[in-house]
Amino acid sequence: MPIASSRTAALYDRVRRVIPPIEWPAFTGDIEAILDLKRQRNAVILAHNYQTPEIFHCVADIVGDSLALARKAMTVEADVIVLAGVHFMAETAKLLNPDKTVLIPDTQAGCSLADSITAKDVRLLRQRYPGIPIVTYVNTSAAVKAESDICCTSGNAKAVVEALGVPQVIMLPDEYLAQNIAAQTAVKVIAWKGHCEVHERFTPTDIRQLREDHPGVTVLAHPECPPEVVAEVDFSGSTAAMSDYVGQQRPARVVLMTECSMSDNVAVDHPDVEFIRPCNLCPHMKRITLTNIRTALEQNRHVVAIDPEIAGRARRAVERMLAV
Ligand code: SF4
């Protein structure tokens, strides 16, 4: 046990600013087991920025936003990938690693954006707007990606839209991301009416109140927030861009208008920055826990499978994005 204890003690040093000492013992058994299981099964854990710090900083091998996870998933050499994130992310990892076992610890870890549109909806849009390219946010099912011309993330959406060299695109399914991108480009954007249930709840009033309560605070927001929110912040970008902004600009006080765990994960690396924390939890991201990651590795569940014909077409849309 001394090796195990020193292993988790070193990990706790990393997260002590965001995990109270009283909570830590509840995590150490699962962390020890997961570290051993990863070695036994030649497995890696990919964790999204919205995962809790004991997952993000203590057991994950690769962390980042959707774009980074998709990119890095292609370079993984393990036999097994556990996706600590939501279902569409696990599907994307499977698309890019068809020969590997990809596990999602909870199949109910969904996404309001992914649930807002079906493959049939996309086919109807194509009939309604013939010849207009369909740019689909990665926050969608493989079946929806398969009906699309190219994917995008919040980090590369503008570049993807402009790379197509056309005057008009259809952008699915996030209405606010589409409107926020439309405000930055000459390309005309037709939007769908999907929303992220976490980011749609932020309002301009929230920002004004924050500025009043915390004078001098720097406000960052994810582009899934409504345009009237993005219009009032100091910077808007993907989770990776927000993290980079904090690292480079070192604001004295900052608030991240996004999912709650994001501030915790960024705060670990920036002890000199004060994080103000009004935030919204994503109930889907929070379905992933150390305990169900451990069970996923112990019992090889839940294996992500995609119909090969759908996977082929969806993979093309993702790979086309990665080439931009
Ligand atoms: S934060 Fe929003 S976009 Fe991300 S998984 Fe949750 S519901 Fe979906």
Short mmCIF file of C-alpha atoms and ligand atoms in Angstrom, two decimals:
data_model
loop_
_atom_site.label_atom_id
_atom_site.label_comp_id
_atom_site.label_asym_id
_atom_site.label_seq_id
_atom_site.Cartn_x
_atom_site.Cartn_y
_atom_site.Cartn_z
CA MET A 1 0.00 0.00 0.00
CA PRO A 2 2.77 2.55 0.44
CA ILE A 3 3.16 2.89 -3.37
CA ALA A 4 -0.58 3.31 -3.75
CA SER A 5 -0.68 5.94 -1.02
CA SER A 6 2.18 7.95 -2.48
CA ARG A 7 0.53 7.74 -5.90
CA THR A 8 -2.73 9.28 -4.72
CA ALA A 9 -0.92 11.72 -2.42
CA ALA A 10 0.91 13.16 -5.44
CA LEU A 11 -2.39 13.45 -7.28
CA TYR A 12 -4.01 15.22 -4.36
CA ASP A 13 -1.24 17.80 -4.37
CA ARG A 14 -2.41 18.73 -7.84
CA VAL A 15 -6.11 19.16 -7.03
CA ARG A 16 -6.01 20.35 -3.42
CA ARG A 17 -7.21 23.84 -4.42
CA VAL A 18 -10.47 22.49 -5.82
CA ILE A 19 -11.19 19.29 -3.84
CA PRO A 20 -11.61 19.71 -0.06
CA PRO A 21 -9.56 17.25 2.07
CA ILE A 22 -12.72 15.77 3.53
CA GLU A 23 -13.90 14.67 0.06
CA TRP A 24 -10.62 13.19 -1.15
CA PRO A 25 -10.72 9.80 0.68
CA ALA A 26 -13.97 8.98 -1.13
CA PHE A 27 -12.06 9.06 -4.44
CA THR A 28 -8.79 7.27 -3.70
CA GLY A 29 -10.06 3.65 -3.94
CA ASP A 30 -11.52 4.18 -7.41
CA ILE A 31 -8.47 6.16 -8.55
CA GLU A 32 -6.10 3.38 -7.48
CA ALA A 33 -8.24 0.74 -9.20
CA ILE A 34 -8.56 2.76 -12.42
CA LEU A 35 -4.81 3.40 -12.65
CA ASP A 36 -4.21 -0.38 -12.33
CA LEU A 37 -6.99 -1.29 -14.77
CA LYS A 38 -5.65 1.12 -17.40
CA ARG A 39 -2.31 -0.65 -17.27
CA GLN A 40 -3.83 -4.15 -17.30
CA ARG A 41 -6.12 -3.40 -20.25
CA ASN A 42 -3.80 -1.06 -22.17
CA ALA A 43 -6.52 1.56 -21.90
CA VAL A 44 -6.55 5.33 -22.05
CA ILE A 45 -9.12 7.75 -20.68
CA LEU A 46 -10.16 10.75 -22.75
CA ALA A 47 -11.84 13.41 -20.60
CA HIS A 48 -13.71 16.52 -21.68
CA ASN A 49 -13.05 19.87 -20.00
CA TYR A 50 -16.43 19.59 -18.22
CA GLN A 51 -15.45 16.48 -16.27
CA THR A 52 -14.93 16.86 -12.53
CA PRO A 53 -11.34 17.45 -11.30
CA GLU A 54 -10.87 13.98 -9.79
CA ILE A 55 -11.49 12.55 -13.28
CA PHE A 56 -9.89 15.34 -15.31
CA HIS A 57 -6.68 15.69 -13.29
CA CYS A 58 -6.33 12.28 -11.61
CA VAL A 59 -7.16 9.49 -14.08
CA ALA A 60 -7.45 11.06 -17.56
CA ASP A 61 -4.64 10.58 -20.09
CA ILE A 62 -5.93 13.01 -22.69
CA VAL A 63 -8.03 16.07 -21.85
CA GLY A 64 -9.49 18.91 -23.86
CA ASP A 65 -12.46 20.24 -25.76
CA SER A 66 -14.35 18.28 -28.42
CA LEU A 67 -11.88 19.27 -31.14
CA ALA A 68 -8.81 18.30 -29.12
CA LEU A 69 -10.36 15.01 -28.08
CA ALA A 70 -11.27 14.20 -31.69
CA ARG A 71 -7.77 15.07 -32.90
CA LYS A 72 -5.95 13.25 -30.13
CA ALA A 73 -8.26 10.23 -30.40
CA MET A 74 -6.65 9.59 -33.79
CA THR A 75 -3.20 9.21 -32.26
CA VAL A 76 -4.17 6.86 -29.44
CA GLU A 77 -2.24 3.60 -29.44
CA ALA A 78 -4.14 1.80 -26.68
CA ASP A 79 -6.48 -1.16 -27.17
CA VAL A 80 -9.29 0.45 -25.18
CA ILE A 81 -10.54 4.05 -25.03
CA VAL A 82 -12.81 5.14 -22.19
CA LEU A 83 -14.60 8.36 -23.05
CA ALA A 84 -15.27 10.46 -19.97
CA GLY A 85 -17.75 12.77 -21.63
CA VAL A 86 -21.06 12.44 -23.41
CA HIS A 87 -22.26 9.93 -25.98
CA PHE A 88 -21.55 11.88 -29.17
CA MET A 89 -17.92 12.23 -28.05
CA ALA A 90 -17.63 8.47 -27.59
CA GLU A 91 -19.12 7.98 -31.06
CA THR A 92 -16.60 10.42 -32.53
CA ALA A 93 -13.75 8.54 -30.86
CA LYS A 94 -15.13 5.29 -32.31
CA LEU A 95 -15.44 6.83 -35.78
CA LEU A 96 -11.77 7.74 -35.69
CA ASN A 97 -10.71 4.44 -34.08
CA PRO A 98 -12.90 1.79 -35.69
CA ASP A 99 -10.61 -1.07 -34.63
CA LYS A 100 -10.40 -0.10 -30.97
CA THR A 101 -12.82 -0.84 -28.16
CA VAL A 102 -14.46 2.45 -27.13
CA LEU A 103 -16.36 2.50 -23.85
CA ILE A 104 -18.80 5.05 -22.44
CA PRO A 105 -19.36 4.60 -18.69
CA ASP A 106 -23.03 5.68 -18.84
CA THR A 107 -25.10 5.36 -22.02
CA GLN A 108 -27.54 8.00 -20.73
CA ALA A 109 -24.84 10.70 -20.93
CA GLY A 110 -26.51 12.57 -23.77
CA CYS A 111 -26.67 16.19 -24.92
CA SER A 112 -29.59 18.55 -25.57
CA LEU A 113 -27.97 19.67 -28.82
CA ALA A 114 -27.47 16.12 -30.09
CA ASP A 115 -31.08 15.33 -29.14
CA SER A 116 -32.44 18.34 -31.03
CA ILE A 117 -32.01 16.91 -34.53
CA THR A 118 -32.31 13.60 -36.39
CA ALA A 119 -30.88 12.27 -39.64
CA LYS A 120 -34.36 12.62 -41.17
CA ASP A 121 -34.41 16.33 -40.26
CA VAL A 122 -31.10 16.80 -42.09
CA ARG A 123 -32.38 15.01 -45.19
CA LEU A 124 -35.45 17.29 -45.22
CA LEU A 125 -33.22 20.36 -44.90
CA ARG A 126 -31.19 19.18 -47.88
CA GLN A 127 -34.37 18.93 -49.92
CA ARG A 128 -35.46 22.37 -48.80
CA TYR A 129 -32.09 24.03 -49.49
CA PRO A 130 -30.62 22.09 -52.42
CA GLY A 131 -26.93 22.69 -53.07
CA ILE A 132 -26.22 24.50 -49.79
CA PRO A 133 -23.48 22.75 -47.78
CA ILE A 134 -24.43 21.40 -44.36
CA VAL A 135 -21.95 22.14 -41.57
CA THR A 136 -22.71 20.06 -38.50
CA TYR A 137 -21.44 20.70 -35.00
CA VAL A 138 -19.77 17.63 -33.50
CA ASN A 139 -22.45 17.68 -30.78
CA THR A 140 -24.64 15.39 -32.89
CA SER A 141 -25.19 11.67 -33.40
CA ALA A 142 -23.17 9.71 -35.95
CA ALA A 143 -26.38 9.34 -37.98
CA VAL A 144 -26.70 13.15 -38.25
CA LYS A 145 -23.01 13.55 -39.07
CA ALA A 146 -23.46 10.95 -41.83
CA GLU A 147 -26.00 13.23 -43.57
CA SER A 148 -23.66 16.24 -43.37
CA ASP A 149 -20.95 17.63 -45.65
CA ILE A 150 -18.51 18.54 -42.91
CA CYS A 151 -18.37 18.79 -39.12
CA CYS A 152 -17.16 21.66 -36.94
CA THR A 153 -16.52 22.40 -33.28
CA SER A 154 -16.93 25.68 -31.44
CA GLY A 155 -13.15 26.05 -31.80
CA ASN A 156 -13.00 25.81 -35.59
CA ALA A 157 -16.54 26.68 -36.76
CA LYS A 158 -15.59 30.00 -38.43
CA ALA A 159 -12.61 28.44 -40.21
CA VAL A 160 -14.72 25.51 -41.42
CA VAL A 161 -17.53 27.75 -42.69
CA GLU A 162 -15.08 29.98 -44.56
CA ALA A 163 -13.01 27.07 -45.92
CA LEU A 164 -15.98 25.89 -47.98
CA GLY A 165 -15.69 28.97 -50.22
CA VAL A 166 -19.47 29.38 -50.64
CA PRO A 167 -21.76 32.36 -49.93
CA GLN A 168 -24.18 30.42 -47.74
CA VAL A 169 -24.15 27.38 -45.43
CA ILE A 170 -26.58 25.52 -43.22
CA MET A 171 -25.18 25.18 -39.71
CA LEU A 172 -26.60 22.54 -37.36
CA PRO A 173 -27.90 22.16 -34.71
CA ASP A 174 -26.92 25.01 -32.35
CA GLU A 175 -28.84 28.17 -33.20
CA TYR A 176 -26.71 30.39 -30.96
CA LEU A 177 -23.37 29.07 -32.19
CA ALA A 178 -24.62 29.61 -35.75
CA GLN A 179 -25.67 33.19 -34.95
CA ASN A 180 -22.40 33.92 -33.15
CA ILE A 181 -20.38 32.61 -36.12
CA ALA A 182 -22.61 34.51 -38.58
CA ALA A 183 -21.67 37.71 -36.73
CA GLN A 184 -17.98 37.06 -37.51
CA THR A 185 -18.12 36.12 -41.20
CA ALA A 186 -19.48 37.30 -44.53
CA VAL A 187 -20.89 33.83 -45.18
CA LYS A 188 -24.68 33.71 -44.73
CA VAL A 189 -25.67 31.09 -42.14
CA ILE A 190 -28.97 29.23 -41.99
CA ALA A 191 -29.47 27.92 -38.43
CA TRP A 192 -31.41 25.10 -36.76
CA LYS A 193 -33.21 25.69 -33.45
CA GLY A 194 -31.18 23.46 -31.12
CA HIS A 195 -29.78 24.85 -27.87
CA CYS A 196 -27.34 23.73 -25.19
CA GLU A 197 -29.37 23.47 -21.99
CA VAL A 198 -26.36 24.68 -19.98
CA HIS A 199 -25.38 27.76 -21.97
CA GLU A 200 -28.84 28.95 -23.02
CA ARG A 201 -29.57 29.83 -19.37
CA PHE A 202 -26.99 32.62 -19.12
CA THR A 203 -28.41 36.13 -19.64
CA PRO A 204 -27.04 39.66 -20.15
CA THR A 205 -28.52 40.50 -16.73
CA ASP A 206 -26.25 37.84 -15.17
CA ILE A 207 -23.23 39.59 -16.66
CA ARG A 208 -24.25 43.06 -15.53
CA GLN A 209 -24.85 41.76 -12.02
CA LEU A 210 -21.45 40.05 -11.99
CA ARG A 211 -19.70 43.22 -13.08
CA GLU A 212 -21.50 45.15 -10.34
CA ASP A 213 -20.74 42.56 -7.64
CA HIS A 214 -17.12 41.94 -8.71
CA PRO A 215 -15.65 45.17 -10.09
CA GLY A 216 -12.92 44.60 -12.67
CA VAL A 217 -13.92 40.97 -13.34
CA THR A 218 -13.07 39.64 -16.80
CA VAL A 219 -16.02 37.76 -18.30
CA LEU A 220 -15.52 34.91 -20.76
CA ALA A 221 -18.36 32.98 -22.43
CA HIS A 222 -18.75 29.92 -24.58
CA PRO A 223 -20.23 30.60 -28.06
CA GLU A 224 -23.14 28.26 -27.27
CA CYS A 225 -24.42 31.19 -25.14
CA PRO A 226 -27.08 33.45 -26.71
CA PRO A 227 -25.65 36.25 -28.92
CA GLU A 228 -26.89 38.94 -26.52
CA VAL A 229 -24.71 37.33 -23.82
CA VAL A 230 -21.68 37.03 -26.10
CA ALA A 231 -22.12 40.71 -27.03
CA GLU A 232 -21.46 41.78 -23.42
CA VAL A 233 -18.44 39.62 -22.53
CA ASP A 234 -14.73 40.38 -22.80
CA PHE A 235 -13.95 37.24 -24.79
CA SER A 236 -15.90 34.36 -26.31
CA GLY A 237 -14.37 31.09 -27.37
CA SER A 238 -14.35 27.33 -27.05
CA THR A 239 -13.39 25.78 -23.73
CA ALA A 240 -9.82 25.43 -25.05
CA ALA A 241 -9.76 29.08 -26.14
CA MET A 242 -11.08 30.22 -22.74
CA SER A 243 -8.42 28.18 -20.99
CA ASP A 244 -5.71 29.67 -23.24
CA TYR A 245 -7.07 33.17 -22.62
CA VAL A 246 -6.73 32.74 -18.84
CA GLY A 247 -3.20 31.35 -19.24
CA GLN A 248 -2.04 34.13 -21.52
CA GLN A 249 -3.89 37.19 -20.16
CA ARG A 250 -3.75 36.25 -16.46
CA PRO A 251 -6.79 38.32 -15.41
CA ALA A 252 -6.85 39.03 -11.67
CA ARG A 253 -10.50 37.91 -11.48
CA VAL A 254 -12.34 35.94 -14.08
CA VAL A 255 -15.70 34.29 -14.60
CA LEU A 256 -16.25 31.55 -17.17
CA MET A 257 -19.87 31.51 -18.41
CA THR A 258 -19.95 27.79 -19.06
CA GLU A 259 -20.21 24.42 -17.30
CA CYS A 260 -19.15 24.42 -13.63
CA SER A 261 -16.24 21.97 -13.74
CA MET A 262 -14.44 24.08 -16.33
CA SER A 263 -13.49 26.72 -13.75
CA ASP A 264 -12.25 24.07 -11.31
CA ASN A 265 -10.09 22.42 -13.97
CA VAL A 266 -8.56 25.68 -15.18
CA ALA A 267 -8.10 26.98 -11.61
CA VAL A 268 -5.82 24.05 -10.79
CA ASP A 269 -3.16 25.49 -13.12
CA HIS A 270 -3.66 29.16 -12.22
CA PRO A 271 -3.42 29.73 -8.46
CA ASP A 272 -2.84 33.45 -9.03
CA VAL A 273 -6.23 33.97 -10.73
CA GLU A 274 -9.43 34.42 -8.71
CA PHE A 275 -12.29 32.47 -10.26
CA ILE A 276 -15.80 33.82 -9.63
CA ARG A 277 -18.13 30.86 -9.98
CA PRO A 278 -21.68 31.35 -11.12
CA CYS A 279 -22.01 28.43 -13.52
CA ASN A 280 -24.49 25.85 -14.77
CA LEU A 281 -24.06 22.09 -14.36
CA CYS A 282 -24.44 19.77 -17.35
CA PRO A 283 -26.46 16.83 -16.00
CA HIS A 284 -25.22 14.64 -18.85
CA MET A 285 -21.52 15.27 -18.21
CA LYS A 286 -22.12 14.66 -14.51
CA ARG A 287 -23.36 11.12 -15.20
CA ILE A 288 -19.71 10.14 -15.60
CA THR A 289 -18.06 9.30 -12.28
CA LEU A 290 -14.89 7.59 -11.09
CA THR A 291 -17.04 4.64 -10.04
CA ASN A 292 -18.64 4.07 -13.44
CA ILE A 293 -15.28 4.58 -15.20
CA ARG A 294 -13.90 1.83 -12.97
CA THR A 295 -16.88 -0.43 -13.75
CA ALA A 296 -16.53 0.29 -17.46
CA LEU A 297 -12.94 -0.99 -17.38
CA GLU A 298 -13.70 -3.93 -15.09
CA GLN A 299 -16.74 -5.15 -17.05
CA ASN A 300 -15.93 -3.82 -20.53
CA ARG A 301 -19.06 -1.73 -20.74
CA HIS A 302 -20.68 0.04 -22.48
CA VAL A 303 -19.14 -0.76 -25.84
CA VAL A 304 -19.84 1.92 -28.47
CA ALA A 305 -20.93 0.45 -31.82
CA ILE A 306 -21.93 2.31 -34.98
CA ASP A 307 -23.55 0.85 -38.09
CA PRO A 308 -20.62 0.51 -40.55
CA GLU A 309 -22.45 2.24 -43.41
CA ILE A 310 -23.36 5.22 -41.21
CA ALA A 311 -19.88 5.23 -39.70
CA GLY A 312 -18.23 5.49 -43.10
CA ARG A 313 -20.20 8.58 -44.07
CA ALA A 314 -19.95 10.18 -40.62
CA ARG A 315 -16.18 9.60 -40.56
CA ARG A 316 -15.81 11.45 -43.85
CA ALA A 317 -17.54 14.52 -42.36
CA VAL A 318 -15.29 14.44 -39.27
CA GLU A 319 -12.09 13.84 -41.28
CA ARG A 320 -12.98 16.64 -43.66
CA MET A 321 -13.19 18.95 -40.61
CA LEU A 322 -9.86 17.74 -39.25
CA ALA A 323 -8.24 18.53 -42.61
CA VAL A 324 -9.27 22.23 -42.39
S1 SF4 B 1 -22.81 21.27 -21.88
FE1 SF4 B 1 -24.46 21.54 -23.39
S2 SF4 B 1 -23.48 20.99 -25.34
FE2 SF4 B 1 -22.17 20.16 -23.70
S3 SF4 B 1 -22.92 18.06 -23.38
FE3 SF4 B 1 -24.01 19.36 -21.90
S4 SF4 B 1 -25.92 19.88 -22.98
FE4 SF4 B 1 -24.51 19.14 -24.54
#
